[in-house]
CSV table of C-alpha atoms in Angstrom, one decimal:
chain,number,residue,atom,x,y,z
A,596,UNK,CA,0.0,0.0,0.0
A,597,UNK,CA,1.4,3.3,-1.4
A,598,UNK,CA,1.5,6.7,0.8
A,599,UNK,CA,-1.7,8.0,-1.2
A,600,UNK,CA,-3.8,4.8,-0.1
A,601,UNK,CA,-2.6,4.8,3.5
A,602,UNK,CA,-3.5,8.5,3.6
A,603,UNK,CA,-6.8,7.2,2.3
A,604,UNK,CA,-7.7,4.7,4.9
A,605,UNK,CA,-6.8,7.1,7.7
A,606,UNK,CA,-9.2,9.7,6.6
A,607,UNK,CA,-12.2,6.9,6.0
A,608,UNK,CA,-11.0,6.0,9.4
A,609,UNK,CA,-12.3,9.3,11.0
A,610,UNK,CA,-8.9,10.9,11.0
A,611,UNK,CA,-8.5,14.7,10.0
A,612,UNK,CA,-9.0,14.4,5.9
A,613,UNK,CA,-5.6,15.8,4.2
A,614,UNK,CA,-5.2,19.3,2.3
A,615,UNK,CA,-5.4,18.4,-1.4
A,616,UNK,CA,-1.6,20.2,-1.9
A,617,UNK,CA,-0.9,17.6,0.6
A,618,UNK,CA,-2.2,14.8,-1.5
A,619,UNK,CA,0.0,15.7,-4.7
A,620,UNK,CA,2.8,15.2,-2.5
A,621,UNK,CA,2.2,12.0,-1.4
A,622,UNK,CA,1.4,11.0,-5.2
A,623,UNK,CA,4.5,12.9,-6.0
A,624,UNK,CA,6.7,10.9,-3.2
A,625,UNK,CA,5.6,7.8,-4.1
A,626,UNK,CA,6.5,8.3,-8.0
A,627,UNK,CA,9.8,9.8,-6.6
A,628,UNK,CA,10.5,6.3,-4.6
A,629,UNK,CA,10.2,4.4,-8.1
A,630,UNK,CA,13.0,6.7,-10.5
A,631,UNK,CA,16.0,5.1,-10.8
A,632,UNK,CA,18.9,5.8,-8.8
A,633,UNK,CA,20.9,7.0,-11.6
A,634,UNK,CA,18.7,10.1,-11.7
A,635,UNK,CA,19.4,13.1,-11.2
A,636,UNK,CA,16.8,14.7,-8.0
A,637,UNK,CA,15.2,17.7,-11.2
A,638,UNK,CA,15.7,14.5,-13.2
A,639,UNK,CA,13.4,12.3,-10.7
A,640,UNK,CA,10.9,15.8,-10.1
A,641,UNK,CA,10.5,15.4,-14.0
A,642,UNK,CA,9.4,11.8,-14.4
A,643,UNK,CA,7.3,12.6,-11.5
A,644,UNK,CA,5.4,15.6,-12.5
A,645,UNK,CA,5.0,14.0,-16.0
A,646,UNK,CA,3.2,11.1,-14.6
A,647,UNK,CA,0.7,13.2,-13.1
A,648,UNK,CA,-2.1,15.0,-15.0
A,649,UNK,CA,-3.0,18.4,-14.7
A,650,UNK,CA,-6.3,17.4,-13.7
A,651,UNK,CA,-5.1,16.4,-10.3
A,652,UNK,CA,-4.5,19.9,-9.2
A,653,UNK,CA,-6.7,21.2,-6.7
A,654,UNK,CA,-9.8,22.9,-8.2
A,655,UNK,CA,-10.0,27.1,-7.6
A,656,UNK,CA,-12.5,28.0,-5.9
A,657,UNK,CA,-15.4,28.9,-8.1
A,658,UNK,CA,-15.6,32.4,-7.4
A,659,UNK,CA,-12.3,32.7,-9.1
A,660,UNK,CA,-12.8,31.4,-12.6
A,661,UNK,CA,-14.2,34.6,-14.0
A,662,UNK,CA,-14.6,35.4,-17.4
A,663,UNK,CA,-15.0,38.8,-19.2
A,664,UNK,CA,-16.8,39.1,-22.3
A,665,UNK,CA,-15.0,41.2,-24.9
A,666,UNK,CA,-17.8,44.3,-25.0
A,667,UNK,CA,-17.3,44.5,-21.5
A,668,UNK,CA,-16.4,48.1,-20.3
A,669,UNK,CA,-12.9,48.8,-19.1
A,670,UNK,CA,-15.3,50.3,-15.7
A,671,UNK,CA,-17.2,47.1,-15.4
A,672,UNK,CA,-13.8,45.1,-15.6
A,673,UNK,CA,-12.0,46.2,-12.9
A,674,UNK,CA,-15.3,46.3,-10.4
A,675,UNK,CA,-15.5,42.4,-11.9
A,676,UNK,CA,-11.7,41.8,-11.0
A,677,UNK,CA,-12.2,43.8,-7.6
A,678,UNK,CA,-15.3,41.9,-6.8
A,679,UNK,CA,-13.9,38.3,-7.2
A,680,UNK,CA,-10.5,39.1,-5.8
A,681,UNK,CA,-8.5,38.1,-8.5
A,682,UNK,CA,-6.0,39.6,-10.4
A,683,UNK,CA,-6.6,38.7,-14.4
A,684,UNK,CA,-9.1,37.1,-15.9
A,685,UNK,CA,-9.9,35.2,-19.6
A,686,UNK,CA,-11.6,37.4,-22.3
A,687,UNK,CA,-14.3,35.8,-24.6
A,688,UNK,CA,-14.6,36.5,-28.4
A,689,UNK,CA,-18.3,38.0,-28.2
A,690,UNK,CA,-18.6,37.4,-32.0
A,691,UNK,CA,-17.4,33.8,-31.5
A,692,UNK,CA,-20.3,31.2,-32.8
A,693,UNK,CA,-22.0,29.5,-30.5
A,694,UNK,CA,-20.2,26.1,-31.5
A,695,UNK,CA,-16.7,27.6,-31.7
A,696,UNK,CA,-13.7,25.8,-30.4
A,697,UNK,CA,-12.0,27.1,-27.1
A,698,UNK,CA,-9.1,28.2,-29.3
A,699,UNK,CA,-11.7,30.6,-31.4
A,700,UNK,CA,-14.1,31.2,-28.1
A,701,UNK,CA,-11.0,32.9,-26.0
A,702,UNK,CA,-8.9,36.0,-27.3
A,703,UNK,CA,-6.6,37.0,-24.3
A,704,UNK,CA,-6.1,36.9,-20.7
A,705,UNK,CA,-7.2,40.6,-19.8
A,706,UNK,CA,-4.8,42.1,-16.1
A,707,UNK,CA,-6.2,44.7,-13.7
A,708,UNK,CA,-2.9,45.9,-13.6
A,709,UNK,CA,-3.2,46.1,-17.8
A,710,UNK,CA,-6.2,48.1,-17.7
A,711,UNK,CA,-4.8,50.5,-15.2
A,712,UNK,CA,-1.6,51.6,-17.4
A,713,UNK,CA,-4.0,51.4,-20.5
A,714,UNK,CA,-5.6,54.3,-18.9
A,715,UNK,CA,-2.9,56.0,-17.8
A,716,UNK,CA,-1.2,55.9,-20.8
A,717,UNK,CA,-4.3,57.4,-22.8
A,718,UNK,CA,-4.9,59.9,-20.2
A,719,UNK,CA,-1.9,61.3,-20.7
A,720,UNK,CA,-2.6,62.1,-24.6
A,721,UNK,CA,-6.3,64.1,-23.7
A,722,UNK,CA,-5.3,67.2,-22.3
A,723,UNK,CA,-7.2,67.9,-19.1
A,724,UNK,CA,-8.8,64.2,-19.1
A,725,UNK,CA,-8.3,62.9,-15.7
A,726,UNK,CA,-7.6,59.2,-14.4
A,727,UNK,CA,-11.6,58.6,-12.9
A,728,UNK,CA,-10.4,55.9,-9.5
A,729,UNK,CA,-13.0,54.3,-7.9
A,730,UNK,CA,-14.8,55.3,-4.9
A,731,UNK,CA,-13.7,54.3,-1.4
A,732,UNK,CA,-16.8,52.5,-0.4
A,733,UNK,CA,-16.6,48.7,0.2
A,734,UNK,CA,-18.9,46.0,-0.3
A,735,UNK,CA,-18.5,43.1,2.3
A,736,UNK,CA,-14.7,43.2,1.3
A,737,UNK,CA,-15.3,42.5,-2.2
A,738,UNK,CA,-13.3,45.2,-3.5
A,739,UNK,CA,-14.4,48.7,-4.7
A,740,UNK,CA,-17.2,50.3,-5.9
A,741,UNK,CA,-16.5,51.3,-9.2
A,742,UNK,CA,-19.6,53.0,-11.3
A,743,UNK,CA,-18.5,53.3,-15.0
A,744,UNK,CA,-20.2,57.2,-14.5
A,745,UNK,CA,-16.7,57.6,-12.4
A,746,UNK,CA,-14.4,56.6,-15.3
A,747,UNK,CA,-13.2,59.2,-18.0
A,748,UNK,CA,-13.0,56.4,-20.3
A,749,UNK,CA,-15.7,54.0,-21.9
A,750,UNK,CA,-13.6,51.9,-24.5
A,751,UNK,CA,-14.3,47.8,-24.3
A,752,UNK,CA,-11.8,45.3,-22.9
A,753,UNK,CA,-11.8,43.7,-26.5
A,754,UNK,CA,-10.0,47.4,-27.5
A,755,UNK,CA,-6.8,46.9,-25.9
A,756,UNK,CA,-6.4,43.6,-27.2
A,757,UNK,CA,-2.4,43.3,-27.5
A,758,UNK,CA,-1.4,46.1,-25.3
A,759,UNK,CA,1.1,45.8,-22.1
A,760,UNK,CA,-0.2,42.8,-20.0
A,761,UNK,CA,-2.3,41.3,-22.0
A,762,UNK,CA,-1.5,37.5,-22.4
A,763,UNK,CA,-2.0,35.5,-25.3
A,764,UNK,CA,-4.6,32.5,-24.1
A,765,UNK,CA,-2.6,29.9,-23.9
A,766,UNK,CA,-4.5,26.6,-22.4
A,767,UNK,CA,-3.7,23.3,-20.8
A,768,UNK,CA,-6.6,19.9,-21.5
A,769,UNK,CA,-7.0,18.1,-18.4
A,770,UNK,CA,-5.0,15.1,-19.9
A,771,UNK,CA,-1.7,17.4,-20.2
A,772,UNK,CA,1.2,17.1,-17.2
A,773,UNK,CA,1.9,18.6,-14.2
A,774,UNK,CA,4.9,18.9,-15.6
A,775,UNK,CA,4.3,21.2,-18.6
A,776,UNK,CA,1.4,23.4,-16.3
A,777,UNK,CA,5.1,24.2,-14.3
A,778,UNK,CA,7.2,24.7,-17.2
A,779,UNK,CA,4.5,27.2,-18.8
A,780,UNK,CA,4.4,29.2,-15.1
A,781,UNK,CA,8.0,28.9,-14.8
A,782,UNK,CA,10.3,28.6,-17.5
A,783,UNK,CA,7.6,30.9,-19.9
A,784,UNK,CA,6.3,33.4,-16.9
A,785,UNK,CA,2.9,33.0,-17.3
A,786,UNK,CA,1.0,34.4,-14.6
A,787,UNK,CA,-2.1,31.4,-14.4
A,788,UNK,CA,-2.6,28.8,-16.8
A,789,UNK,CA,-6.8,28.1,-18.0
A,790,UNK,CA,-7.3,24.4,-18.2
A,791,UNK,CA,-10.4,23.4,-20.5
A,792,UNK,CA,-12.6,21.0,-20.8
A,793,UNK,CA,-12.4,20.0,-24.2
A,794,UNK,CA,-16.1,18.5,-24.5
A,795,UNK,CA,-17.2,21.5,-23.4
A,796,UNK,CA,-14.6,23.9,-25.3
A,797,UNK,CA,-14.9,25.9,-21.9
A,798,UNK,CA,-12.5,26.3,-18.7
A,799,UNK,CA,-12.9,24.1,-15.8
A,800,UNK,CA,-9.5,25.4,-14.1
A,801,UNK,CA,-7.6,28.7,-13.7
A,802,UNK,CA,-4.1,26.9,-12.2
A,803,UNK,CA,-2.2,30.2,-10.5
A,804,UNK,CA,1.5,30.5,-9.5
A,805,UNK,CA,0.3,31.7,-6.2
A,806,UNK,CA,-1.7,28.5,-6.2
A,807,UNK,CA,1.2,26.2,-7.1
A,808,UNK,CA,3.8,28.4,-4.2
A,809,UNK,CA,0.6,27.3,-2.0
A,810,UNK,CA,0.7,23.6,-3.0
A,811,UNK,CA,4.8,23.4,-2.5
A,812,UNK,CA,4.6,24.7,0.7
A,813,UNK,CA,2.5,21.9,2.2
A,814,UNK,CA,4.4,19.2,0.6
A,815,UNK,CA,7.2,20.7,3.4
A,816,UNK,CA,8.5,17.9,5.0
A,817,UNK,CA,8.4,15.0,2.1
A,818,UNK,CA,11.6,13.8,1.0
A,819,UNK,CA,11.4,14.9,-2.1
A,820,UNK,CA,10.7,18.0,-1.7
A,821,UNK,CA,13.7,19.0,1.2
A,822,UNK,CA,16.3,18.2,-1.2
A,823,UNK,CA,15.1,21.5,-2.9
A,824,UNK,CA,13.2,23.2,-0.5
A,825,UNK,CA,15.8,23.0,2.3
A,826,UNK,CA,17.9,25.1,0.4
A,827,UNK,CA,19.0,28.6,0.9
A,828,UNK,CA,18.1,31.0,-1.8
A,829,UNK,CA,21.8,32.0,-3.1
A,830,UNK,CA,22.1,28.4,-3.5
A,831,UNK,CA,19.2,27.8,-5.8
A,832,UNK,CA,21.3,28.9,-8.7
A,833,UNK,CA,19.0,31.9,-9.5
A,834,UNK,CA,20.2,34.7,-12.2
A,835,UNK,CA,22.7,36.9,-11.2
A,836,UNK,CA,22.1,40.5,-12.3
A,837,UNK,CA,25.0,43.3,-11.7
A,838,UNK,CA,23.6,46.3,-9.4
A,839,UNK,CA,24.7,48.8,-12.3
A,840,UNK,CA,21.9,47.3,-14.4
A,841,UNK,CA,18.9,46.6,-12.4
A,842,UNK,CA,16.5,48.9,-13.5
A,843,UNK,CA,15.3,50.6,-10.1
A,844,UNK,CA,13.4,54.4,-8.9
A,845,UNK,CA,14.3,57.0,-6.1
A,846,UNK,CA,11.8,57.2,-3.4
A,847,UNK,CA,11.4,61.0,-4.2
A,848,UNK,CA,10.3,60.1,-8.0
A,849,UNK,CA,6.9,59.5,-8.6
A,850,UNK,CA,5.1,56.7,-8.8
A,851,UNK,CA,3.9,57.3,-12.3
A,852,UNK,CA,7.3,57.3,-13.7
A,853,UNK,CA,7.8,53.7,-11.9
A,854,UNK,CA,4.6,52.2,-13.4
A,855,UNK,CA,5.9,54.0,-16.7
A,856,UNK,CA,9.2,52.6,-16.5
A,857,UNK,CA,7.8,48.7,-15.6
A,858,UNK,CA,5.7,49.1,-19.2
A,859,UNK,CA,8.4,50.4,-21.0
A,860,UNK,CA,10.8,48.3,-19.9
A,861,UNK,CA,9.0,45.6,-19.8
A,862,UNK,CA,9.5,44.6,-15.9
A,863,UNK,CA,7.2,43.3,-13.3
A,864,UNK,CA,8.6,45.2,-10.6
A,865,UNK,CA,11.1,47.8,-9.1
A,866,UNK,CA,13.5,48.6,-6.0
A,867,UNK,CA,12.7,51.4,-4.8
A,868,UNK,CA,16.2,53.2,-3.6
A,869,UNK,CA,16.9,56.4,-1.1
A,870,UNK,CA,18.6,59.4,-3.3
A,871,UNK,CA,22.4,59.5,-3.0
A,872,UNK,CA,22.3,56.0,-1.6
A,873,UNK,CA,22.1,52.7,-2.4
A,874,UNK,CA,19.7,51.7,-0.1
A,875,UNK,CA,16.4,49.6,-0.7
A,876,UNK,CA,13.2,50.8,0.9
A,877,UNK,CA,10.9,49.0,-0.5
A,878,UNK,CA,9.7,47.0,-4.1
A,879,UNK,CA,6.3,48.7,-6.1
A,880,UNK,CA,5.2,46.0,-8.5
A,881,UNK,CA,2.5,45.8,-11.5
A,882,UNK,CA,0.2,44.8,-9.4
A,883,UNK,CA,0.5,47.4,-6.9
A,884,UNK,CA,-1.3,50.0,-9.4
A,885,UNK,CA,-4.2,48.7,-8.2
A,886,UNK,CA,-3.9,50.8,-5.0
A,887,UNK,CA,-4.4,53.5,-7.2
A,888,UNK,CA,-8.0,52.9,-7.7
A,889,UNK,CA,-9.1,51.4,-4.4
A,890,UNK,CA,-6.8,53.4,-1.8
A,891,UNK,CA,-8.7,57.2,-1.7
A,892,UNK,CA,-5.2,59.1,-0.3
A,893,UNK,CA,-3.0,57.5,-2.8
A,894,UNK,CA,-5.5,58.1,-6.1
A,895,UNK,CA,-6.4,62.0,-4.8
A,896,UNK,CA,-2.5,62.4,-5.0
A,897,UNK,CA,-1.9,60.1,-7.8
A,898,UNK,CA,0.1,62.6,-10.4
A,899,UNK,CA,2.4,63.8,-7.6
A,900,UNK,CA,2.6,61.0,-4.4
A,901,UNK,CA,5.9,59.8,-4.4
A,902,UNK,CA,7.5,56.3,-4.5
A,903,UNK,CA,8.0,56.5,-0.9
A,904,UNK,CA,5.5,57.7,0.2
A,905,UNK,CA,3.3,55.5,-1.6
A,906,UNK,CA,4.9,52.7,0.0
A,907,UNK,CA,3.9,54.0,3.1
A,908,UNK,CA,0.5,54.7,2.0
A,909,UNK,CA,0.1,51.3,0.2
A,910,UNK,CA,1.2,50.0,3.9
A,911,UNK,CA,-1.2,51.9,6.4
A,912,UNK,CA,-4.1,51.1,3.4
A,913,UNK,CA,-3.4,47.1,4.5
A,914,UNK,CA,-3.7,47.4,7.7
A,915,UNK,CA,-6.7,49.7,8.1
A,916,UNK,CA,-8.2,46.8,6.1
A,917,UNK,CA,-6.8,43.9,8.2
A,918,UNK,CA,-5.1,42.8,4.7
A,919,UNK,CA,-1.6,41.3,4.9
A,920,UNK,CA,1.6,43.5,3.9
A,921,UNK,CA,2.6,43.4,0.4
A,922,UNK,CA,6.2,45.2,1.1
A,923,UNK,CA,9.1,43.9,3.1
A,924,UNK,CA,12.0,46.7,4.4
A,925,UNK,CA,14.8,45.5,3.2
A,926,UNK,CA,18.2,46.8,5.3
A,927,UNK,CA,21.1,46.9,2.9
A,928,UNK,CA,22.3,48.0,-0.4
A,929,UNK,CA,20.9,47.3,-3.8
A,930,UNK,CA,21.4,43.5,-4.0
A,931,UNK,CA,23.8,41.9,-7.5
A,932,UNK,CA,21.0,39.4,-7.4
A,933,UNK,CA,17.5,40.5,-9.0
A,934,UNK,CA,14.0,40.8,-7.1
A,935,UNK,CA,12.9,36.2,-7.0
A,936,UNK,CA,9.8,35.9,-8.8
A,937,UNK,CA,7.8,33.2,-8.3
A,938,UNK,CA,8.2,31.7,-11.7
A,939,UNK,CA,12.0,31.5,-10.3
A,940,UNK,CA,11.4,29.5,-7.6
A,941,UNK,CA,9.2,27.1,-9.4
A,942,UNK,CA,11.2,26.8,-12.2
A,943,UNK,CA,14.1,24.6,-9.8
A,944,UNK,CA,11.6,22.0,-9.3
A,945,UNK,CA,11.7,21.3,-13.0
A,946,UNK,CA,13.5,21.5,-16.2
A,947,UNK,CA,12.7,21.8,-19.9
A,948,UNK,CA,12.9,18.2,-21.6
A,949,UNK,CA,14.2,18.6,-25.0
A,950,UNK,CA,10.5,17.5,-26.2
A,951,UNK,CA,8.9,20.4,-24.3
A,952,UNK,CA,11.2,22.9,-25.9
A,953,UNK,CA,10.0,25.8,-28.1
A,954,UNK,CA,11.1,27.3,-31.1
């Protein structure tokens, strides 16, 4: 009897039923127990993940498989996004046929953090149009309440198809591997993965890389997860960046010019450095420009509130709201090593077999 089944039993025994992260693990340690000894461990973490289907991954919970419909409003978006919690979402073709195939039903993946630079990038050519936030008011936590008569704007999401941080759809089928789910969220960067349901030709699954940093953690403790996860970060072989090119703001420029930079760079996120020094204060990424619709002192001050002091606003907004801290202070100079993503982390519990290789 294998780990899984034993696990099994206990649970139909009356014992306290297992987390499903907890569950992959044991499938995962078993497969591990069966490689060959000639393996290499990201050799053994391969033939493991490939022997598991995507399928197994936990479900999200059903408030967070949202679609968007391509006439939506750019207004009616973000309340959507706000409302559900989640960060990005898939966009249907609204002139798709009924019958269409996923791959002609779905045109993009559509970010809150995209539709925020969208429109800051076109207020910025319609003299005297300002950026419209959304109100403070609250709805049980759900996020703001943003009334499209608020917004300046009124173009559909389907109109900034292609622009910065908008995804190409790119799906999984329930029979593909575990393995290639972690090599698309790590090796490729993609923020969430859809899985469809073929029979359908809709998604059953939005697989996140929050959700998969969620899973690893509870498989702490299982063999073969310690022989990565004990590991110190400087020893995880991460990309080494010199200081001189790290692409960074001053805590006196604005916060504008660091979202501005992040699209034209390119770049999920920024240091954020004292003048004159080297020292890091803090990190604003993509995803914090959502404060500037949903925190009222940071949007009223949004042309002129500085990086630093929209750290510190971003900060006391979180814990007014009882919401966990999204910046760490960070003692020290500007580190050689770059910001770790999560796609870095994940992407040392796996490599790219020559038969998953692109282009």
């Amino acid at each position: 009897m294998n780990r899984l089944e034993m696990m099994t039993v206990a649970v139909e025994e009356g014992e306290t039923p297992t987390s499903p992260g907890v569950k992959l693990g044991m499938q995962v340690e078993d497969l591990w127990d069966v490689q060959g000894s000639q393996l290499s461990p990201t050799e053994k973490l391969n033939a493991c993940f490939e022997s598991i289907p995507v399928s197994a991954f936990p479900p999200a919970p059903s408030s967070q498989v949202v679609e968007i419909s391509s006439n939506t409003s750019l207004a009616q978006a973000v309340k959507l996004l706000a409302q559900h919690k989640i960060l990005s979402a898939p966009v249907v073709d609204v002139k798709a046929p009924e019958d269409a195939s996923w791959i002609d039903r779905y045109i993009g993946i559509v970010e809150f953090a995209g539709i925020v630079v969208w429109i800051l990038h076109q207020s910025e050519k319609m003299e005297g149009n300002s950026f419209g936030p959304a109100t403070d008011d609250f709805e049980d936590d759900a996020g703001p309440a943003c009334s499209s008569s608020q917004w300046n704007v009124s173009p559909e999401v389907g109109d900034i198809s292609g622009s910065f941080r908008w995804a190409p759809f790119l799906a999984l089928q329930k029979a593909n591997s575990f393995l290639t789910m972690l090599l698309l969220l790590s090796k490729y960067r993609m923020k969430s993965v859809p899985v469809v349901d073929l029979g359908e030709a809709k998604i059953d699954n939005i697989i996140t890389q929050s959700a998969v940093i969620r899973m690893l953690q509870e498989c702490a403790g299982l063999h073969w997860f310690e022989s990565w996860g004990s590991k110190k970060l400087f020893e995880l072989g991460l990309p080494l960046m010199e200081s001189s090119n790290i692409i960074k703001v001053y805590e006196d420029d604005t916060v504008l010019h660091a979202f501005k930079l992040m699209r034209q760079k390119g770049v999920g996120g920024l240091p954020v450095v004292g003048r004159g020094g080297s020292k890091v204060v803090g990190d604003i990424t993509i995803r914090d420009i959502q404060f500037l619709l949903i925190a009222p002192e940071i949007y009223k001050e949004y042309r002129s509130i500085t990086a630093g002091n929209f750290l510190t606003a971003v900060t006391n907004y979180l814990e007014e709201h009882q919401k966990r801290a999204a910046y760490v202070e960070r003692h020290g100079d500007v580190p050689e090593r770059r910001c770790v993503e999560a796609s870095d982390y994940e992407a040392r519990f796996c490599q790219d077999p020559a038969h998953l290789r692109c282009g």
